[in-house]
């Protein structure tokens, strides 16, 4: 359970750690790193691949791993488009999607990870 909680914290940092004041729009390190052409999107993809590797170690089935890989690929391809890709990163949130795939597989919620 501790590994899943750590993965969820990484996803939060990457996708929703910050909020634009006065709005419900949240973004994270992935959106900020994406401002660095090429390097930022690659760094975000590497973090996503690390999460995918942990999912593999936890025994997630291949079809769900492929779904996670598809989310990462979508984020990498569309996120690499200058300016529009950065906006895409704010809304797509591939890391959170992938954590949700893992949680759904193990029939857990974010609250389960936080001990509530």
PDB file of C-alpha atoms in Angstrom:
ATOM      1  CA  UNK A   1       0.000   0.000   0.000  1.00  0.00           C
ATOM      2  CA  UNK A   2       2.919   2.324   0.706  1.00  0.00           C
ATOM      3  CA  UNK A   3       4.207   1.958  -2.875  1.00  0.00           C
ATOM      4  CA  UNK A   4       0.782   2.865  -4.252  1.00  0.00           C
ATOM      5  CA  UNK A   5       0.607   5.904  -1.975  1.00  0.00           C
ATOM      6  CA  UNK A   6       4.027   7.015  -3.230  1.00  0.00           C
ATOM      7  CA  UNK A   7       2.919   6.588  -6.852  1.00  0.00           C
ATOM      8  CA  UNK A   8      -0.219   8.630  -6.142  1.00  0.00           C
ATOM      9  CA  UNK A   9       1.907  11.421  -4.629  1.00  0.00           C
ATOM     10  CA  UNK A  10       4.145  11.422  -7.723  1.00  0.00           C
ATOM     11  CA  UNK A  11       1.074  11.666  -9.975  1.00  0.00           C
ATOM     12  CA  UNK A  12      -0.270  14.546  -7.894  1.00  0.00           C
ATOM     13  CA  UNK A  13       3.065  16.373  -8.116  1.00  0.00           C
ATOM     14  CA  UNK A  14       3.215  15.829 -11.874  1.00  0.00           C
ATOM     15  CA  UNK A  15      -0.406  16.704 -12.703  1.00  0.00           C
ATOM     16  CA  UNK A  16      -2.314  18.602 -10.003  1.00  0.00           C
ATOM     17  CA  UNK A  17       0.020  20.028  -7.330  1.00  0.00           C
ATOM     18  CA  UNK A  18      -0.744  23.672  -8.162  1.00  0.00           C
ATOM     19  CA  UNK A  19      -3.965  25.576  -8.735  1.00  0.00           C
ATOM     20  CA  UNK A  20      -4.517  28.781 -10.662  1.00  0.00           C
ATOM     21  CA  UNK A  21      -5.997  31.151  -8.033  1.00  0.00           C
ATOM     22  CA  UNK A  22      -9.669  31.879  -8.482  1.00  0.00           C
ATOM     23  CA  UNK A  23     -10.197  28.865 -10.750  1.00  0.00           C
ATOM     24  CA  UNK A  24     -10.586  25.112 -10.488  1.00  0.00           C
ATOM     25  CA  UNK A  25      -7.728  24.611 -12.955  1.00  0.00           C
ATOM     26  CA  UNK A  26      -4.928  22.484 -11.517  1.00  0.00           C
ATOM     27  CA  UNK A  27      -1.560  21.668 -13.045  1.00  0.00           C
ATOM     28  CA  UNK A  28       1.751  20.236 -11.958  1.00  0.00           C
ATOM     29  CA  UNK A  29       5.390  19.704 -12.750  1.00  0.00           C
ATOM     30  CA  UNK A  30       4.585  17.989 -16.059  1.00  0.00           C
ATOM     31  CA  UNK A  31       3.023  21.194 -17.401  1.00  0.00           C
ATOM     32  CA  UNK A  32       5.893  23.320 -16.139  1.00  0.00           C
ATOM     33  CA  UNK A  33       8.599  20.983 -17.442  1.00  0.00           C
ATOM     34  CA  UNK A  34       6.793  20.921 -20.789  1.00  0.00           C
ATOM     35  CA  UNK A  35       7.763  24.559 -21.251  1.00  0.00           C
ATOM     36  CA  UNK A  36      11.317  23.339 -21.948  1.00  0.00           C
ATOM     37  CA  UNK A  37      11.156  22.155 -25.568  1.00  0.00           C
ATOM     38  CA  UNK A  38      11.926  18.464 -25.939  1.00  0.00           C
ATOM     39  CA  UNK A  39      13.666  18.028 -22.587  1.00  0.00           C
ATOM     40  CA  UNK A  40      10.627  18.763 -20.445  1.00  0.00           C
ATOM     41  CA  UNK A  41       8.301  16.366 -22.232  1.00  0.00           C
ATOM     42  CA  UNK A  42      10.968  13.656 -22.198  1.00  0.00           C
ATOM     43  CA  UNK A  43      11.447  14.120 -18.444  1.00  0.00           C
ATOM     44  CA  UNK A  44       7.692  13.822 -17.880  1.00  0.00           C
ATOM     45  CA  UNK A  45       7.598  10.668 -19.973  1.00  0.00           C
ATOM     46  CA  UNK A  46      10.460   9.164 -17.954  1.00  0.00           C
ATOM     47  CA  UNK A  47       8.551   9.747 -14.726  1.00  0.00           C
ATOM     48  CA  UNK A  48       5.523   8.106 -16.335  1.00  0.00           C
ATOM     49  CA  UNK A  49       7.614   5.122 -17.405  1.00  0.00           C
ATOM     50  CA  UNK A  50       8.878   4.748 -13.835  1.00  0.00           C
ATOM     51  CA  UNK A  51       5.263   4.628 -12.615  1.00  0.00           C
ATOM     52  CA  UNK A  52       4.464   2.078 -15.331  1.00  0.00           C
ATOM     53  CA  UNK A  53       7.421  -0.047 -14.222  1.00  0.00           C
ATOM     54  CA  UNK A  54       6.132  -0.001 -10.642  1.00  0.00           C
ATOM     55  CA  UNK A  55       2.710  -1.079 -11.915  1.00  0.00           C
ATOM     56  CA  UNK A  56       4.405  -3.979 -13.691  1.00  0.00           C
ATOM     57  CA  UNK A  57       6.181  -4.961 -10.476  1.00  0.00           C
ATOM     58  CA  UNK A  58       2.857  -4.850  -8.631  1.00  0.00           C
ATOM     59  CA  UNK A  59       1.485  -7.382 -11.125  1.00  0.00           C
ATOM     60  CA  UNK A  60      -0.780  -5.183 -13.228  1.00  0.00           C
ATOM     61  CA  UNK A  61      -1.992  -7.164 -16.278  1.00  0.00           C
ATOM     62  CA  UNK A  62      -0.463  -6.459 -19.679  1.00  0.00           C
ATOM     63  CA  UNK A  63      -3.625  -4.930 -21.137  1.00  0.00           C
ATOM     64  CA  UNK A  64      -3.731  -2.331 -18.363  1.00  0.00           C
ATOM     65  CA  UNK A  65      -0.028  -1.653 -18.761  1.00  0.00           C
ATOM     66  CA  UNK A  66      -0.661  -1.036 -22.462  1.00  0.00           C
ATOM     67  CA  UNK A  67      -3.485   1.363 -21.590  1.00  0.00           C
ATOM     68  CA  UNK A  68      -1.077   3.217 -19.306  1.00  0.00           C
ATOM     69  CA  UNK A  69       1.555   3.282 -22.044  1.00  0.00           C
ATOM     70  CA  UNK A  70      -1.071   4.694 -24.425  1.00  0.00           C
ATOM     71  CA  UNK A  71      -1.781   7.514 -21.954  1.00  0.00           C
ATOM     72  CA  UNK A  72       1.937   8.290 -21.751  1.00  0.00           C
ATOM     73  CA  UNK A  73       2.317   8.219 -25.532  1.00  0.00           C
ATOM     74  CA  UNK A  74      -0.674  10.523 -25.976  1.00  0.00           C
ATOM     75  CA  UNK A  75       0.788  12.937 -23.433  1.00  0.00           C
ATOM     76  CA  UNK A  76       4.232  12.815 -25.058  1.00  0.00           C
ATOM     77  CA  UNK A  77       2.987  13.312 -28.619  1.00  0.00           C
ATOM     78  CA  UNK A  78       0.437  16.042 -27.990  1.00  0.00           C
ATOM     79  CA  UNK A  79       2.437  17.597 -25.153  1.00  0.00           C
ATOM     80  CA  UNK A  80       5.402  18.156 -27.459  1.00  0.00           C
ATOM     81  CA  UNK A  81       3.471  20.637 -29.624  1.00  0.00           C
ATOM     82  CA  UNK A  82       4.710  24.124 -28.672  1.00  0.00           C
ATOM     83  CA  UNK A  83       2.251  26.147 -26.543  1.00  0.00           C
ATOM     84  CA  UNK A  84      -0.816  24.027 -27.383  1.00  0.00           C
ATOM     85  CA  UNK A  85       0.946  20.990 -25.941  1.00  0.00           C
ATOM     86  CA  UNK A  86       1.431  22.804 -22.654  1.00  0.00           C
ATOM     87  CA  UNK A  87      -2.292  23.540 -22.507  1.00  0.00           C
ATOM     88  CA  UNK A  88      -2.982  19.909 -23.370  1.00  0.00           C
ATOM     89  CA  UNK A  89      -0.839  18.805 -20.401  1.00  0.00           C
ATOM     90  CA  UNK A  90      -2.978  20.897 -18.047  1.00  0.00           C
ATOM     91  CA  UNK A  91      -6.110  19.017 -19.076  1.00  0.00           C
ATOM     92  CA  UNK A  92      -5.032  15.483 -20.030  1.00  0.00           C
ATOM     93  CA  UNK A  93      -3.185  14.512 -16.802  1.00  0.00           C
ATOM     94  CA  UNK A  94      -1.751  11.182 -17.938  1.00  0.00           C
ATOM     95  CA  UNK A  95      -0.124  10.425 -14.591  1.00  0.00           C
ATOM     96  CA  UNK A  96      -3.403  10.745 -12.693  1.00  0.00           C
ATOM     97  CA  UNK A  97      -5.146   8.622 -15.322  1.00  0.00           C
ATOM     98  CA  UNK A  98      -2.513   5.933 -14.896  1.00  0.00           C
ATOM     99  CA  UNK A  99      -2.744   5.943 -11.106  1.00  0.00           C
ATOM    100  CA  UNK A 100      -6.495   5.553 -11.456  1.00  0.00           C
ATOM    101  CA  UNK A 101      -5.959   2.474 -13.663  1.00  0.00           C
ATOM    102  CA  UNK A 102      -3.795   0.953 -10.919  1.00  0.00           C
ATOM    103  CA  UNK A 103      -6.258   1.836  -8.156  1.00  0.00           C
ATOM    104  CA  UNK A 104      -9.195   0.472 -10.130  1.00  0.00           C
ATOM    105  CA  UNK A 105      -7.330  -2.790 -10.713  1.00  0.00           C
ATOM    106  CA  UNK A 106      -6.749  -3.259  -6.990  1.00  0.00           C
ATOM    107  CA  UNK A 107     -10.246  -1.927  -6.174  1.00  0.00           C
ATOM    108  CA  UNK A 108      -8.844   0.938  -4.115  1.00  0.00           C
ATOM    109  CA  UNK A 109      -9.605   4.633  -3.835  1.00  0.00           C
ATOM    110  CA  UNK A 110      -7.339   7.586  -3.108  1.00  0.00           C
ATOM    111  CA  UNK A 111      -8.891   7.665   0.358  1.00  0.00           C
ATOM    112  CA  UNK A 112      -7.677   4.085   0.962  1.00  0.00           C
ATOM    113  CA  UNK A 113      -4.142   5.269   0.287  1.00  0.00           C
ATOM    114  CA  UNK A 114      -4.463   8.183   2.694  1.00  0.00           C
ATOM    115  CA  UNK A 115      -5.662   5.969   5.514  1.00  0.00           C
ATOM    116  CA  UNK A 116      -9.165   7.417   5.758  1.00  0.00           C
TER     117      UNK A 116
END
